[in-house]
mmCIF file of C-alpha atoms in Angstrom:
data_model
loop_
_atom_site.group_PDB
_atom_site.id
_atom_site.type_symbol
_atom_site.label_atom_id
_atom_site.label_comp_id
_atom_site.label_asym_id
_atom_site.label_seq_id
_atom_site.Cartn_x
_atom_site.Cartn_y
_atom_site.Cartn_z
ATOM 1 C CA UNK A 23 40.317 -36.550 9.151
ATOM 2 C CA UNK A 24 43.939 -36.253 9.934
ATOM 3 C CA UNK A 25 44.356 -32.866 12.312
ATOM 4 C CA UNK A 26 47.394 -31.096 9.884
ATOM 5 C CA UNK A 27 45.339 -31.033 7.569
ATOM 6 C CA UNK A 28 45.774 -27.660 5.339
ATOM 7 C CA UNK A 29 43.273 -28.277 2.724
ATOM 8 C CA UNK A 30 40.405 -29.421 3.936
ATOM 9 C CA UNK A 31 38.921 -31.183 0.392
ATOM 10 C CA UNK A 32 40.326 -32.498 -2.663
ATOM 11 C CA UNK A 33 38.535 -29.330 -4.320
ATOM 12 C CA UNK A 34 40.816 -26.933 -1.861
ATOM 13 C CA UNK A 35 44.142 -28.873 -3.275
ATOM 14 C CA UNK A 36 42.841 -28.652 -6.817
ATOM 15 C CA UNK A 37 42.279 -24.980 -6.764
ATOM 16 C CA UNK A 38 45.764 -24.395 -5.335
ATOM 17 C CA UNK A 39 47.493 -26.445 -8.378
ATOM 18 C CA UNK A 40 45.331 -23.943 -10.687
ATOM 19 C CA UNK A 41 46.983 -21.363 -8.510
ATOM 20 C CA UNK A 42 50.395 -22.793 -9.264
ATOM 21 C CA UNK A 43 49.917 -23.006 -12.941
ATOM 22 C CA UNK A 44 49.035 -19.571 -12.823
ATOM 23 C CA UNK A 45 52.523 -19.105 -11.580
ATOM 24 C CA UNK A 46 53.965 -20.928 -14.005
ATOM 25 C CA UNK A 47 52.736 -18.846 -16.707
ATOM 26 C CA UNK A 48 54.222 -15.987 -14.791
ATOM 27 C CA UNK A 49 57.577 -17.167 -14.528
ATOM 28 C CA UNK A 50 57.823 -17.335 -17.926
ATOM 29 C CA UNK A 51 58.668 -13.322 -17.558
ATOM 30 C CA UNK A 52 61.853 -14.431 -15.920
ATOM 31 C CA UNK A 53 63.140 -16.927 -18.749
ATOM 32 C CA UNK A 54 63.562 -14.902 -21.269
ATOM 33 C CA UNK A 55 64.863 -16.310 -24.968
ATOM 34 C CA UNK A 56 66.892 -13.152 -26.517
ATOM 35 C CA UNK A 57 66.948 -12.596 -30.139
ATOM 36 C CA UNK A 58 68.447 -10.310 -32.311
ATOM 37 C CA UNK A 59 66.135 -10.211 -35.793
ATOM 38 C CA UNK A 60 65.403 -7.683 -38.651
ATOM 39 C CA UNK A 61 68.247 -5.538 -40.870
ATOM 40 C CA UNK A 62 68.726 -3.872 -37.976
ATOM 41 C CA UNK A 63 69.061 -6.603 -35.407
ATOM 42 C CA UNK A 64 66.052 -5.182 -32.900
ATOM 43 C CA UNK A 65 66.914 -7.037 -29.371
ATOM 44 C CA UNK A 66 63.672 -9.239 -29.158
ATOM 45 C CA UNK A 67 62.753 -10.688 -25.611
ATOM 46 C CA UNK A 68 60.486 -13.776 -25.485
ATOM 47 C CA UNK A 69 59.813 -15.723 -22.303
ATOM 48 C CA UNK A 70 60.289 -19.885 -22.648
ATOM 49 C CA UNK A 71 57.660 -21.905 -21.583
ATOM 50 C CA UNK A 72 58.107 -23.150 -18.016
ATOM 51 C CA UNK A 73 57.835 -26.805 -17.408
ATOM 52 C CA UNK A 74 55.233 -27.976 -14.980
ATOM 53 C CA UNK A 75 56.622 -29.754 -12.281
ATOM 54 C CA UNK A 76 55.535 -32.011 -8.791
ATOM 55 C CA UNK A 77 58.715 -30.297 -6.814
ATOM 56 C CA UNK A 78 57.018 -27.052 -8.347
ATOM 57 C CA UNK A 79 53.921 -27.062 -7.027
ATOM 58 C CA UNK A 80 55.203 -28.660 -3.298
ATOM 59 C CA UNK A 81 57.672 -25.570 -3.312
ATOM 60 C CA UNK A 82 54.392 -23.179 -4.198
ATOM 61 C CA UNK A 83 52.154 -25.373 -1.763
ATOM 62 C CA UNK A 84 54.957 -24.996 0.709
ATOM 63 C CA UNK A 85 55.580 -21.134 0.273
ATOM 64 C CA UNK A 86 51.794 -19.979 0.059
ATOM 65 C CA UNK A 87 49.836 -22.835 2.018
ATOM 66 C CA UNK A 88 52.127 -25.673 4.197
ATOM 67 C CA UNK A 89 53.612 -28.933 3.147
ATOM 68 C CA UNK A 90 51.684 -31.136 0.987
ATOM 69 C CA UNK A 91 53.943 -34.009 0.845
ATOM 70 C CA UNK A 92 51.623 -35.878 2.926
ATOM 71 C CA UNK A 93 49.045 -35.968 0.276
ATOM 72 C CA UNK A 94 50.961 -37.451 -2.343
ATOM 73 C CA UNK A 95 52.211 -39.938 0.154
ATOM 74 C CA UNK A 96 49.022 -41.221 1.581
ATOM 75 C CA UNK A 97 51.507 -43.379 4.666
ATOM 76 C CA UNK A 98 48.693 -44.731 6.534
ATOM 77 C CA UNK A 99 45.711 -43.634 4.363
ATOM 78 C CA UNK A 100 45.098 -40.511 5.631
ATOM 79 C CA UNK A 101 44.677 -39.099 2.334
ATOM 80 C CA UNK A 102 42.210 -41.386 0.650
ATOM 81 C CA UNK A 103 39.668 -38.517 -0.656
ATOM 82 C CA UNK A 104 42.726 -37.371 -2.104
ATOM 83 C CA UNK A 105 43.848 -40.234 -3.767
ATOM 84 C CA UNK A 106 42.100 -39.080 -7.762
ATOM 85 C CA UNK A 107 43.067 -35.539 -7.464
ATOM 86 C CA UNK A 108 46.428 -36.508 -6.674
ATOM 87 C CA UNK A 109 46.559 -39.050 -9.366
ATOM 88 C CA UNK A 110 45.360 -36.329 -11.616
ATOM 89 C CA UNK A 111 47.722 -33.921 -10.899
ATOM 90 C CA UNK A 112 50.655 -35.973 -11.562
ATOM 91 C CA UNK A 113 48.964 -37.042 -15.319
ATOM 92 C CA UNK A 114 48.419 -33.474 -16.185
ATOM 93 C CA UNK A 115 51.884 -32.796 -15.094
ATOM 94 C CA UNK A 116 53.179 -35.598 -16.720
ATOM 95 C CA UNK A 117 51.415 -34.943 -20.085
ATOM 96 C CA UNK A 118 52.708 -31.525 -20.064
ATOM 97 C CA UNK A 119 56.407 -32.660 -19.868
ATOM 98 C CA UNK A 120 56.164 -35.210 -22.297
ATOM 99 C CA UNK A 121 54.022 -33.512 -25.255
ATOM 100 C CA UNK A 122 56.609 -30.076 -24.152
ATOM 101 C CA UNK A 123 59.125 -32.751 -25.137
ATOM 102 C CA UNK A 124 57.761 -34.116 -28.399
ATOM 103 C CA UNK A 125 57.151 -30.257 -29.738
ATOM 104 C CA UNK A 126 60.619 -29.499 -28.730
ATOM 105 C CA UNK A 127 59.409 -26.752 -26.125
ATOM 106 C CA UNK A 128 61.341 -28.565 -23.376
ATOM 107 C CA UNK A 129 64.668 -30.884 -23.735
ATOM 108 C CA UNK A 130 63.670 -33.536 -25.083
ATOM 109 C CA UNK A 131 66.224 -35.550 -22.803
ATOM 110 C CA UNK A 132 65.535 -34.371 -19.795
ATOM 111 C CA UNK A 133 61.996 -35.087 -20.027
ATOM 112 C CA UNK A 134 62.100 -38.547 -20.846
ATOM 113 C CA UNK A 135 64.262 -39.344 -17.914
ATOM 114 C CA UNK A 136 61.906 -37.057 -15.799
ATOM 115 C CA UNK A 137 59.417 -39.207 -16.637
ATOM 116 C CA UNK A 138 60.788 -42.707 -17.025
ATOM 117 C CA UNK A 139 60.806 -42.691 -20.797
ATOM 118 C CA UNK A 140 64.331 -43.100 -21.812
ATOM 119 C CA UNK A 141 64.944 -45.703 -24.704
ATOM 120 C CA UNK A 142 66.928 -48.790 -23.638
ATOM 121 C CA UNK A 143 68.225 -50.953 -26.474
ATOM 122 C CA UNK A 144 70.315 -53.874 -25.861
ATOM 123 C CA UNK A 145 73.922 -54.602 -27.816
ATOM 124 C CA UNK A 146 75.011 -58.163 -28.764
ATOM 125 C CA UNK A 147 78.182 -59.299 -30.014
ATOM 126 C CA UNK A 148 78.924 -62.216 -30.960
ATOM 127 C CA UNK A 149 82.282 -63.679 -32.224
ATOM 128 C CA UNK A 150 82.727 -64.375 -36.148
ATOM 129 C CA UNK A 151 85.466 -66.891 -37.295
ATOM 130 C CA UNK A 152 86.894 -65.812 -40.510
ATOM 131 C CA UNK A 153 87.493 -68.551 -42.565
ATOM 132 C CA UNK A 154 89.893 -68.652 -45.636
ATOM 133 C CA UNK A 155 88.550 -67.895 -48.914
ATOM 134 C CA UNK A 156 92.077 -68.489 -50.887
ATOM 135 C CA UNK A 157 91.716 -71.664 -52.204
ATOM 136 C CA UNK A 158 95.069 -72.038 -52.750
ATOM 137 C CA UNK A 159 95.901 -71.425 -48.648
ATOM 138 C CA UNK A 160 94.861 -75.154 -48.248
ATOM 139 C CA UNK A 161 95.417 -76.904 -51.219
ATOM 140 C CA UNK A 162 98.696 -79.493 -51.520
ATOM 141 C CA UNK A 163 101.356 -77.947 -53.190
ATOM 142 C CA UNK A 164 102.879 -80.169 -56.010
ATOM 143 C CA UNK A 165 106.031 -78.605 -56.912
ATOM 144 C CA UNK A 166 107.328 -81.288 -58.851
ATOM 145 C CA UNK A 167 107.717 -81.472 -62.612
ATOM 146 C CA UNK A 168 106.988 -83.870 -64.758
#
């Protein structure tokens, strides 16, 4: 067991990224989508749905627990038991940015290029000759009378 360690099991980093979507839901409170509906145009306040994100939960790791950066490293295998809960987190993160993304919930853009997903289609040109159609441009011209 590597000594800087801060959790201790893959069950101790699993309960903190419960933590931090906890804190996501939160933060919602502090994106606020402000509409003006009825006759009367009553100000409405709804908060947006905050994406889930790996830079999210480091910063929470980082601000509540230590760096975690380690464990989604793995340099020298330090990290093996932590290997599927890692790998898990990233999916469910993942999975919320790209079906946010196909509801329209997030930008549709930037999650596709958050997670790889951006559509590459390839252009060809090629050059046309444009032939002559007038069949008069190349016919002999007999301008004689007889």
């Amino acid at each position: 067991m590597h000594p800087t360690r801060i959790f201790k099991t893959p069950e101790e980093l699993l309960k903190a990224f419960d933590e931090f979507k906890v804190d996501v839901e939160k933060q919602s409170g502090e994106w606020l989508k402000i509409q003006y509906v009825g006759k009367d145009g009553e100000r409405m306040a709804d908060g947006l749905k905050v994406h889930l994100t790996l830079e999210g939960f480091k910063r929470f790791c980082r601000n509540n627990y230590g760096c975690v950066n380690q464990y989604f490293a793995n340099k020298e295998s330090y990290f093996n038991d932590f290997v599927v809960v890692c790998s898990g987190i990233r999916e469910e993160i993942r999975e919320n940015q790209i079906i946010g993304g196909l509801l329209g919930v997030f930008n549709p853009s930037i999650t596709q290029r958050l997670n790889g997903l951006t559509e590459r289609s390839e252009v060809v040109t090629k050059s046309v000759q444009v032939l002559s159609l007038d069949p008069l441009a190349d016919a002999p011209t007999d301008n004689s009378t007889s």
